[in-house]
CSV table of C-alpha atoms and ligand atoms in Angstrom, one decimal:
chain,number,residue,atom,x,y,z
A,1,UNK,CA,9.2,19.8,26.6
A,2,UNK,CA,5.9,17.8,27.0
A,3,UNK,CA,5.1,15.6,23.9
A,4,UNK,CA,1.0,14.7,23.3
A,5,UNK,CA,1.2,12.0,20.9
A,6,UNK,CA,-2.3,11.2,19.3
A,7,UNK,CA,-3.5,7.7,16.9
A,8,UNK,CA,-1.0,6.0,18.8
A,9,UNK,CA,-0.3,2.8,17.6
A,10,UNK,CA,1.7,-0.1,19.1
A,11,UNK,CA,4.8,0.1,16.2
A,12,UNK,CA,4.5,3.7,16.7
A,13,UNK,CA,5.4,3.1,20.7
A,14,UNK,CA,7.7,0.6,19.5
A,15,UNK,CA,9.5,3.2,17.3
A,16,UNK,CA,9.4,6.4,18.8
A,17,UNK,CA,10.2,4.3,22.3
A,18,UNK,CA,13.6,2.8,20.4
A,19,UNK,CA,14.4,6.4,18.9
A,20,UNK,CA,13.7,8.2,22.2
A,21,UNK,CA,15.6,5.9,24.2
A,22,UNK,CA,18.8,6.3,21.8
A,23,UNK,CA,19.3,10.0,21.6
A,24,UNK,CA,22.5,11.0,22.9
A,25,UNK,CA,22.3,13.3,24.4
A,26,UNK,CA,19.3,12.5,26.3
A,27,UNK,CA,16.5,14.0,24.7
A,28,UNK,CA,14.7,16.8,26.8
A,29,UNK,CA,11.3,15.5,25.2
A,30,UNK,CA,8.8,13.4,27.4
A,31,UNK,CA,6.3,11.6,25.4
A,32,UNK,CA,2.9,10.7,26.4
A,33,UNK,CA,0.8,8.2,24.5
A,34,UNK,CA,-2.8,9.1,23.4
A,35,UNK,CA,-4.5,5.8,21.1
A,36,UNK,CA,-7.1,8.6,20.5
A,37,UNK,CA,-7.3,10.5,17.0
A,38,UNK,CA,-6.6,14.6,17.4
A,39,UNK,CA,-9.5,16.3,16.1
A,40,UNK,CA,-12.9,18.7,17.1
A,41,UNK,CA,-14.1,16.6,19.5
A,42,UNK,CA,-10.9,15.9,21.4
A,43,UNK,CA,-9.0,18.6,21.2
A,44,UNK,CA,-9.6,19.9,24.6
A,45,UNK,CA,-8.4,16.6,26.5
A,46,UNK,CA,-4.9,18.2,25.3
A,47,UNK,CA,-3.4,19.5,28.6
A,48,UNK,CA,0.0,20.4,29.9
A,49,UNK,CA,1.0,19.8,26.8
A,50,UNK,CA,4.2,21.9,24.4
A,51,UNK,CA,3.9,20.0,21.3
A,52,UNK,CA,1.6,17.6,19.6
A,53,UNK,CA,2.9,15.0,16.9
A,54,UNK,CA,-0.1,13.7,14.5
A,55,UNK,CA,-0.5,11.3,11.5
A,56,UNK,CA,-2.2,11.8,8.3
A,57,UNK,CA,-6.3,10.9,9.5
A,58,UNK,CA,-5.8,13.3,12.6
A,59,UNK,CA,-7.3,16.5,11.6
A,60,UNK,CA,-5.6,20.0,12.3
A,61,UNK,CA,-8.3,22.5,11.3
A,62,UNK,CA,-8.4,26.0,12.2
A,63,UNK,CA,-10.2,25.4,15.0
A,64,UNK,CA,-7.7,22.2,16.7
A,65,UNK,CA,-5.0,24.7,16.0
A,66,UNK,CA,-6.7,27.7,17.9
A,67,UNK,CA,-7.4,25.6,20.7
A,68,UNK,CA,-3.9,24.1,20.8
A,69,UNK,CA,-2.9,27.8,21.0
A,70,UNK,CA,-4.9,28.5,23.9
A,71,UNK,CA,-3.7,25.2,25.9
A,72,UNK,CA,-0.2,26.7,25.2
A,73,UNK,CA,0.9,24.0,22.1
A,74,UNK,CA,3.9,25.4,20.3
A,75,UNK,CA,4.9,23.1,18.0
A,76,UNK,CA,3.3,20.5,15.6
A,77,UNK,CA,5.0,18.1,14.7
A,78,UNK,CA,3.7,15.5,11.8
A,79,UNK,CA,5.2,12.1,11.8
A,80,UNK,CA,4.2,12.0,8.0
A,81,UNK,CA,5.1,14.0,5.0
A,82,UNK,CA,2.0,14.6,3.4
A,83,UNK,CA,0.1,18.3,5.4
A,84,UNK,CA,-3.3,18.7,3.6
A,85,UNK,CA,-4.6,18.3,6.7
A,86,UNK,CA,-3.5,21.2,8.7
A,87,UNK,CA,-4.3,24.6,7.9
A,88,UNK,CA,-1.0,26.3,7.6
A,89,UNK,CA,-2.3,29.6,7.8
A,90,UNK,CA,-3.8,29.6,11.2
A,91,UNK,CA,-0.8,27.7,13.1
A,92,UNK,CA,1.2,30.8,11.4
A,93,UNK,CA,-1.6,33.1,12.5
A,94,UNK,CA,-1.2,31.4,16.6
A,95,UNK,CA,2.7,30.9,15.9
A,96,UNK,CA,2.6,27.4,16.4
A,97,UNK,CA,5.4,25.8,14.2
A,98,UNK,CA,4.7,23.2,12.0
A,99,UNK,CA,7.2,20.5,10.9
A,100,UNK,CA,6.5,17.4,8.9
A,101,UNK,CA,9.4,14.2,8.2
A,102,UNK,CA,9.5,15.5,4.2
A,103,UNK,CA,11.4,11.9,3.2
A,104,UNK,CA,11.6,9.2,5.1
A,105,UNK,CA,11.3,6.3,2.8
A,106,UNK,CA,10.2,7.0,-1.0
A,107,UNK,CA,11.3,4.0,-1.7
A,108,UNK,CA,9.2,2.1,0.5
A,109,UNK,CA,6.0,4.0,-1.3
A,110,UNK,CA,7.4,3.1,-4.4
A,111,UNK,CA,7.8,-0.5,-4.1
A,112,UNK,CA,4.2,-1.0,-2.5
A,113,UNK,CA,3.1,0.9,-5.6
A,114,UNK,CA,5.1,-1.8,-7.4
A,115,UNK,CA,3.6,-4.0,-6.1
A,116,UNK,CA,0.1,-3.3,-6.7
A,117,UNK,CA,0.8,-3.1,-10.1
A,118,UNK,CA,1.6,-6.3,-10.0
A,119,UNK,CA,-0.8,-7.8,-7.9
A,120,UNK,CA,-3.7,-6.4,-9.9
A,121,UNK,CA,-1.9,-7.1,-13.2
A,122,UNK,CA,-1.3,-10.4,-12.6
A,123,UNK,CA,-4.4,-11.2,-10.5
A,124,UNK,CA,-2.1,-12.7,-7.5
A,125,UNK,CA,-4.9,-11.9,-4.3
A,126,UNK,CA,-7.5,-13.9,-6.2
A,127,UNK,CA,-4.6,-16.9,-6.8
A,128,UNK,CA,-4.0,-16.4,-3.3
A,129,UNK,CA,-7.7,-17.4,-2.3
A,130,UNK,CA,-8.6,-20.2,-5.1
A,131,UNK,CA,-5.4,-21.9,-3.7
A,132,UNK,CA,-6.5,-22.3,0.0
A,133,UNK,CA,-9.7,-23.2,-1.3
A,134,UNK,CA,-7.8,-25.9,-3.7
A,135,UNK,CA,-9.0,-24.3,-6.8
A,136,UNK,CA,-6.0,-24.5,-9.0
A,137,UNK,CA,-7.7,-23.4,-12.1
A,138,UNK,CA,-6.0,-20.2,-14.1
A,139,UNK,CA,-9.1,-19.2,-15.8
A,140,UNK,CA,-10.2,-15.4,-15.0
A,141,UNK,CA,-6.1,-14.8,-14.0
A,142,UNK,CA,-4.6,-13.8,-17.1
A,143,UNK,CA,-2.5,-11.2,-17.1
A,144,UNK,CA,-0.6,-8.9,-19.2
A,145,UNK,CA,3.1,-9.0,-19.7
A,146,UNK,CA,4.8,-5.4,-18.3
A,147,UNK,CA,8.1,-5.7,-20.5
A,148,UNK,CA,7.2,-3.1,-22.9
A,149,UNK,CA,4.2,-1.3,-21.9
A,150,UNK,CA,3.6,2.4,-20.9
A,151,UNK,CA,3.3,3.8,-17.1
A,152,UNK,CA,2.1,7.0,-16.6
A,153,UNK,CA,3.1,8.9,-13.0
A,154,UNK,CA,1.1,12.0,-11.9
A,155,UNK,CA,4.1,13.6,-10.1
A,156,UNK,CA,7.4,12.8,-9.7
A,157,UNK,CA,8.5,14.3,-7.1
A,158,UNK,CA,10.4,11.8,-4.7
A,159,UNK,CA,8.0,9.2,-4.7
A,160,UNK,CA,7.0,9.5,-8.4
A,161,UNK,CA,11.1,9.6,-9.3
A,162,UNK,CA,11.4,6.1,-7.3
A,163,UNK,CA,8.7,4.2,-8.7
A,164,UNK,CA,9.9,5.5,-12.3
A,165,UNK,CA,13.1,4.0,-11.6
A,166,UNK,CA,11.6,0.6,-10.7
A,167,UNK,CA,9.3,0.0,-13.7
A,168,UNK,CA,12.2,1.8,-16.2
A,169,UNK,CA,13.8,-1.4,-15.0
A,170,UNK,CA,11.2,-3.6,-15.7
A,171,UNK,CA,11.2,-2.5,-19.0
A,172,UNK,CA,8.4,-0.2,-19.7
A,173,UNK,CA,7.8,3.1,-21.3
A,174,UNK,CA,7.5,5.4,-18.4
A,175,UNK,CA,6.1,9.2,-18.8
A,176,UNK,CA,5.7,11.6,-16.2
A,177,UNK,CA,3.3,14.8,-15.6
A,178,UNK,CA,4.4,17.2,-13.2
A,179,UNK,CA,4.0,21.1,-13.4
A,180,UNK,CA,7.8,21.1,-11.8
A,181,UNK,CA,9.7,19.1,-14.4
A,182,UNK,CA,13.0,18.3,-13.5
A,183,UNK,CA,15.9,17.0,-15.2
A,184,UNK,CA,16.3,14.0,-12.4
A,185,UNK,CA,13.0,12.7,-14.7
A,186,UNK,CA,14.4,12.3,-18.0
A,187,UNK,CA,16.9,9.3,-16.9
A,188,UNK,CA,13.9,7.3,-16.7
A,189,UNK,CA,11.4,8.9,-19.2
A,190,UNK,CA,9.2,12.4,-20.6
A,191,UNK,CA,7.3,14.4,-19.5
A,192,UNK,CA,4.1,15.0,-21.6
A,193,UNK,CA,1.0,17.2,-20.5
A,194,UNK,CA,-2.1,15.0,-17.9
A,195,UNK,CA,-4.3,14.5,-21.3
A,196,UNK,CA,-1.1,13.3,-23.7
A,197,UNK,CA,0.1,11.0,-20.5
A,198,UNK,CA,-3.4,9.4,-19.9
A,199,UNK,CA,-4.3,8.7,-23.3
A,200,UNK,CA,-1.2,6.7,-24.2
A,201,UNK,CA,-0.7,4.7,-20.7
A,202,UNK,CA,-1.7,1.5,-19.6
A,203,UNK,CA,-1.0,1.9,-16.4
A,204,UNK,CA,-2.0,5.3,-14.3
A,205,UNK,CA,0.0,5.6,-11.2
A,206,UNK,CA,-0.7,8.9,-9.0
A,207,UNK,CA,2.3,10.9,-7.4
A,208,UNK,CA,1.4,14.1,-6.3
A,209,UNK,CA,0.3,16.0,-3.0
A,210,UNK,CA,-3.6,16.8,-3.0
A,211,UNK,CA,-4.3,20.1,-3.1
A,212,UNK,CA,-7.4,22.2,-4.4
A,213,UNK,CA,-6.1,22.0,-8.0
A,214,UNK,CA,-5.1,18.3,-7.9
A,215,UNK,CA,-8.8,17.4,-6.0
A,216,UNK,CA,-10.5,14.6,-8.2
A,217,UNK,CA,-7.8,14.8,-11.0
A,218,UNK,CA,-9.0,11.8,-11.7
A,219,UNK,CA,-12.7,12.5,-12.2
A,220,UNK,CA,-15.3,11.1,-15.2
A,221,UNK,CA,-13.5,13.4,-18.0
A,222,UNK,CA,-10.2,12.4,-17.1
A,223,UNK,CA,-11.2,8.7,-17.2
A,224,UNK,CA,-12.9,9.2,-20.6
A,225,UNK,CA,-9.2,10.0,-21.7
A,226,UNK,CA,-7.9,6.9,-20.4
A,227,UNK,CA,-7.2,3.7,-22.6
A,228,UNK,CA,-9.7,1.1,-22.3
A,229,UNK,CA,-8.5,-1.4,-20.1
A,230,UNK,CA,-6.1,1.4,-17.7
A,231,UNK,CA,-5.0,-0.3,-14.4
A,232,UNK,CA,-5.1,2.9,-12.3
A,233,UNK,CA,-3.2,3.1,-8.6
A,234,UNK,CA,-3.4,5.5,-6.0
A,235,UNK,CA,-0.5,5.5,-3.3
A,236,UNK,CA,-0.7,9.2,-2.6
A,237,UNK,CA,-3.9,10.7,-1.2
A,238,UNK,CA,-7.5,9.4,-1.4
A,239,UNK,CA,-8.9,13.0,-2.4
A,240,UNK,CA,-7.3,12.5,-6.0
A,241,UNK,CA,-9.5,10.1,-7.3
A,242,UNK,CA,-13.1,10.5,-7.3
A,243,UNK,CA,-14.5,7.3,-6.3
A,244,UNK,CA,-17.9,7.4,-7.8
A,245,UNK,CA,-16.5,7.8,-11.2
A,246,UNK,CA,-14.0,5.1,-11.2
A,247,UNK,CA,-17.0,2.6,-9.6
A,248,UNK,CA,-19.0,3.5,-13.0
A,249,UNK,CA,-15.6,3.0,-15.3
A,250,UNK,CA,-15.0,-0.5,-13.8
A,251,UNK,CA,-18.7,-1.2,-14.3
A,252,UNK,CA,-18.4,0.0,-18.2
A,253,UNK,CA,-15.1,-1.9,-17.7
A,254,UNK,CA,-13.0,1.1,-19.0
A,255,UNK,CA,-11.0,0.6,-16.1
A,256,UNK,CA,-9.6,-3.0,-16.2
A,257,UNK,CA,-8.5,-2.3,-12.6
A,258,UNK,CA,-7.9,-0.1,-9.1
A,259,UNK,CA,-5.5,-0.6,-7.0
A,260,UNK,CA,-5.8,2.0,-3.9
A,261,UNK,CA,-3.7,2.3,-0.7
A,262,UNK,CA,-5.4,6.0,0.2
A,263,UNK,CA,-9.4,7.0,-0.1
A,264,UNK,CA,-10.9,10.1,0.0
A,265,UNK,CA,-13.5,9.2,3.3
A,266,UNK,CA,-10.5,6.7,4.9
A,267,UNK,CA,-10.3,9.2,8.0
A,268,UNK,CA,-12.8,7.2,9.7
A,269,UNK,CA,-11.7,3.8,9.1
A,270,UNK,CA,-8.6,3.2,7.9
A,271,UNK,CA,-5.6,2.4,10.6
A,272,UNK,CA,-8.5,0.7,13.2
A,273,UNK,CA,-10.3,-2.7,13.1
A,274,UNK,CA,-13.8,-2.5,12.0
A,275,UNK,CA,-14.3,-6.6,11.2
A,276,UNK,CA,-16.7,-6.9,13.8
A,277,UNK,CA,-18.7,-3.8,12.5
A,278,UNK,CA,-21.1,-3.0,9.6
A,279,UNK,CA,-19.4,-0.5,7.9
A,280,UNK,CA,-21.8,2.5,6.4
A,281,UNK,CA,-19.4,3.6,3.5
A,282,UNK,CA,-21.8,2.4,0.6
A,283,UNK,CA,-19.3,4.0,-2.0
A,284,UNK,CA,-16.0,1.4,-0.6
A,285,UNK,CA,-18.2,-1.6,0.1
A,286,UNK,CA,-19.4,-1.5,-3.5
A,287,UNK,CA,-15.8,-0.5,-5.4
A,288,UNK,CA,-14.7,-4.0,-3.1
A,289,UNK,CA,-17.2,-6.1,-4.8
A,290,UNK,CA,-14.8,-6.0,-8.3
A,291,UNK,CA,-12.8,-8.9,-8.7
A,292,UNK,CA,-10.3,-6.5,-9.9
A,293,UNK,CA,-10.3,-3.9,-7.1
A,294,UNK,CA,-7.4,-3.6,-4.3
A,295,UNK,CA,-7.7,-1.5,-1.1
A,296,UNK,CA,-5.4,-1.7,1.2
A,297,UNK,CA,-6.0,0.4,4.5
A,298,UNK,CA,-2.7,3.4,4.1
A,299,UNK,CA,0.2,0.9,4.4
A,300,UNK,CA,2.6,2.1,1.5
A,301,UNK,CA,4.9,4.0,3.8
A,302,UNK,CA,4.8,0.7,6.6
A,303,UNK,CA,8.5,-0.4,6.4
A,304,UNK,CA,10.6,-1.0,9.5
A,305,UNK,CA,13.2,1.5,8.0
A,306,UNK,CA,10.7,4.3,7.6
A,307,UNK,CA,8.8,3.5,10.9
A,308,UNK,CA,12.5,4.2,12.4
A,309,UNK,CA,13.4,7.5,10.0
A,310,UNK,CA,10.0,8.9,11.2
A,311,UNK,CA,11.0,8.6,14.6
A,312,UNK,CA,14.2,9.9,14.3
A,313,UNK,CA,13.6,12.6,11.9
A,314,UNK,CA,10.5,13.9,14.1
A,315,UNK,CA,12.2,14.1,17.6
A,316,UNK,CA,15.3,15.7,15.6
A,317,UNK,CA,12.4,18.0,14.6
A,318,UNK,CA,11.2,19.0,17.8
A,319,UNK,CA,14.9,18.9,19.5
A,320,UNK,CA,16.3,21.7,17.3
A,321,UNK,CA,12.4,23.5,17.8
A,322,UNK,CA,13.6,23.7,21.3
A,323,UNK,CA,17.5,24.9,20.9
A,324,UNK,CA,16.6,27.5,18.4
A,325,UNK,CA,12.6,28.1,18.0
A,326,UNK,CA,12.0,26.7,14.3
A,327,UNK,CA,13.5,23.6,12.4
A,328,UNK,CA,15.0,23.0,8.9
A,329,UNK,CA,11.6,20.9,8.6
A,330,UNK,CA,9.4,23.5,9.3
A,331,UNK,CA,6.1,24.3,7.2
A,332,UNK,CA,5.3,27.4,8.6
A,333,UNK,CA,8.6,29.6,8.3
A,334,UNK,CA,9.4,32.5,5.6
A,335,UNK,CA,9.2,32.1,2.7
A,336,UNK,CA,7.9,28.6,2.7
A,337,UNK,CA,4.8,29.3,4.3
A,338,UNK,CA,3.9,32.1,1.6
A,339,UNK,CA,4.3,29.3,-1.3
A,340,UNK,CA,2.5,27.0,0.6
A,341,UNK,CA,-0.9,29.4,1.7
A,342,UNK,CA,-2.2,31.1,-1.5
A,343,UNK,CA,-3.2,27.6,-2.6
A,344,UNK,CA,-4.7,25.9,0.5
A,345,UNK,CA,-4.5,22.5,1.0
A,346,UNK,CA,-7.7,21.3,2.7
A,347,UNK,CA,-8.1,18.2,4.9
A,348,UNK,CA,-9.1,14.8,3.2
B,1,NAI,P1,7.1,15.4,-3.5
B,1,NAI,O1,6.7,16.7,-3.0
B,1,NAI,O2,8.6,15.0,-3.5
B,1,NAI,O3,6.5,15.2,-5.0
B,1,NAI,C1,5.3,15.6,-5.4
B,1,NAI,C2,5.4,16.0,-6.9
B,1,NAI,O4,4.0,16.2,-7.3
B,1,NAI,C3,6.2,17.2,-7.1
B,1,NAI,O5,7.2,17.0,-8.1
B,1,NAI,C4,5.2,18.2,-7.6
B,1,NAI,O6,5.7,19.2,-8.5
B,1,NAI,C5,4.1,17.3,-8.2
B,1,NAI,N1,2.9,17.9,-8.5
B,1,NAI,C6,2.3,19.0,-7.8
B,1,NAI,N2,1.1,19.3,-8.4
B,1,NAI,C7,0.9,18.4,-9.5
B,1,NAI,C8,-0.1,18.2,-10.5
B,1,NAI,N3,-1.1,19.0,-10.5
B,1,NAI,N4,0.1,17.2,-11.4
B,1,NAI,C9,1.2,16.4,-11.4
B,1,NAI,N5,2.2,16.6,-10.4
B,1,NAI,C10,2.1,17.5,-9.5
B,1,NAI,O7,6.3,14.4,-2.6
B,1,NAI,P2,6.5,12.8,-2.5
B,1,NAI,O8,7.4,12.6,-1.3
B,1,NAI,O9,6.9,12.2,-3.7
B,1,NAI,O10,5.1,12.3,-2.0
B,1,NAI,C11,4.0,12.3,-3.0
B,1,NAI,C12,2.7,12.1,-2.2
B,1,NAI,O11,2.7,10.8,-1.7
B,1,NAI,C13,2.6,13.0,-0.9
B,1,NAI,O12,1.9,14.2,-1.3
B,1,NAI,C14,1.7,12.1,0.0
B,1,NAI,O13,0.4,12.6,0.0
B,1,NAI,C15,1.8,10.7,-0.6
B,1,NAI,N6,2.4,9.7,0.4
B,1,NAI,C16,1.7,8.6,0.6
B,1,NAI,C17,2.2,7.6,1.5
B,1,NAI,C18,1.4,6.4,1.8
B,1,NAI,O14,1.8,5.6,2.8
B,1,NAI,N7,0.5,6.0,1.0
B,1,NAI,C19,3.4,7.9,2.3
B,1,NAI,C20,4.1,9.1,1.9
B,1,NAI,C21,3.6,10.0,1.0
């Protein structure tokens, strides 16, 4: 089984190298290496190949997946868990199987979530530059104390159910919207309907998959629901928050702050260097003029632990693909697949 691995990066060689090297029995997968995204334009470099693993900015259209199907690519598999961007329906269509690593680390998501909130909240990345520059002055860092206040999580699904348990600990009020309420939840908080939940928090944390419903939940009438002053933090997918409208609530300063790991154009940018480059995204350059904005380039999931469960999880994936022709982790089986189509996901 011939493995065409695409946005390679060196801890991903690292990784999947370790993982490879330690299966026992040896695994029957060979791996080779491709720093190049998967997408239109490169598809058709994929030769000899069985199977194709991709991350979350390599794009798996109709039309990648119709021309892995005619190099003869069986399997997909995603070293991510997010799959908005694959179209389910037309790997089903050319019976390529799709598998994604479902949970590798919520807790890793969680904390860097965590962690933005408290890096906007308490104004640490500006600190951080007035001290090298020996400004020791605390004027324009104030922040707010967390004991106490309310945090509102779009989802809580795994990730959503972690962070809940982190900032229950700190203290706060924590309520949740999700259209798949579960009783896990209520340890930690209620549930209350998106309007109820962004009217009474002070801190907007989002949780849930993008999909064509959940596109731009967080759009100029959402906003205008919000509590003057909301901190509002994206870990999940950029396509959530419409970026324009946020740039004009921080202006208005209805949003006292954004704090995103993910952004809705970051396929062509985020995960390479581009210091050396002028970069033509007018929307990002101007939303990272605010003293109180924070992007960070997709690194929530970067932990050594998940790097490793990734690896594992996805040759495990591709390993029982080969003994018995699908995998638990596979997108595209019955009945799965027909809860997952009649809503597409579309790529970010
Ligand atoms: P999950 O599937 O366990 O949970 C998602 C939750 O969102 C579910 O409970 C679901 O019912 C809920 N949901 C669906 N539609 C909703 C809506 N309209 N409003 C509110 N809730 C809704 O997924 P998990 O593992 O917690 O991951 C969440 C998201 O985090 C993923 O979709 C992925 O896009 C993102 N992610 C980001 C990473 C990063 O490095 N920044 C790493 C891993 C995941």
């Amino acid at each position: 089984m011939r493995l065409s691995f695409f946005s390679a990066k060196p801890y991903d060689k690292k990784s999947f190298g370790l993982a490879h090297a330690a299966r026992d029995p040896p695994s029957p997968v060979t791996i080779t290496y491709h720093d190049i995204p998967l997408n239109e334009d490169t598809v058709s470099t994929v030769r000899d190949a069985d199977a194709v693993c991709a991350f979350v900015n390599d794009s798996l259209s109709a039309h990648v997946i119709e021309t892995l199907a005619r190099q003869g690519v069986k399997a997909i598999l995603l070293r991510c868990a997010g799959f908005n961007h694959v179209d389910l329906a037309a790997a089903a269509r050319h019976g390529i199987m799709v598998a994604n690593v479902p949970s590798y680390s919520p807790e890793a998501v969680a904390e860097f979530a965590v962690a933005l909130i408290q890096t906007l909240n308490r104004n640490t990345h500006r600190a951080y530059n007035r001290v090298r520059e020996g400004n020791f002055a605390l004027h324009g860092l104030l922040g707010k104390t967390l004991h106490g206040k309310t945090v509102g999580l779009v989802g809580v699904g795994k990730i959503g159910l972690a962070t809940a348990r982190i900032m229950k600990g700190f203290g706060c009020r924590v309520l949740a919207s999700d259209p798949f309420p579960s009783p896990a939840f209520e340890e930690y908080g209620e549930y209350k309907d998106l309007d109820t939940l962004l009217s009474e928090s002070d801190i907007v944390s989002l949780h849930c998959p993008l999909m064509d419903n959940t596109r731009h939940i967080i759009n100029g009438d959402t906003i205008a629901k919000m509590k003057k002053g909301v901190l509002l933090i994206n870990t999940s997918r950029g396509g959530l928050v419409d970026t324009r409208a946020v740039i004009k609530a921080l202006k208005t300063k209805h949003i006292g702050g954004v704090a995103l790991d993910v952004y809705e154009a970051e396929g062509s940018l985020f995960y390479d260097d581009h210091s050396g480059e002028i970069i033509h995204d007018d929307v990002l350059m101007r939303l990272m003029t605010f003293p109180n904005v924070i992007v960070t380039g997709h690194q929530a999931f970067f932990t050594e632990e998940a790097l490793e469960e990734i690896a594992q999880c996805t040759l495990r994936n591709l390993e029982e693909f080969i003994k018995e022709g699908t995998c638990k982790n596979s997108l595209t089986k019955e009945p799965e697949l027909r809860s997952k189509v009649p809503d597409p996901v579309r790529n970010v």
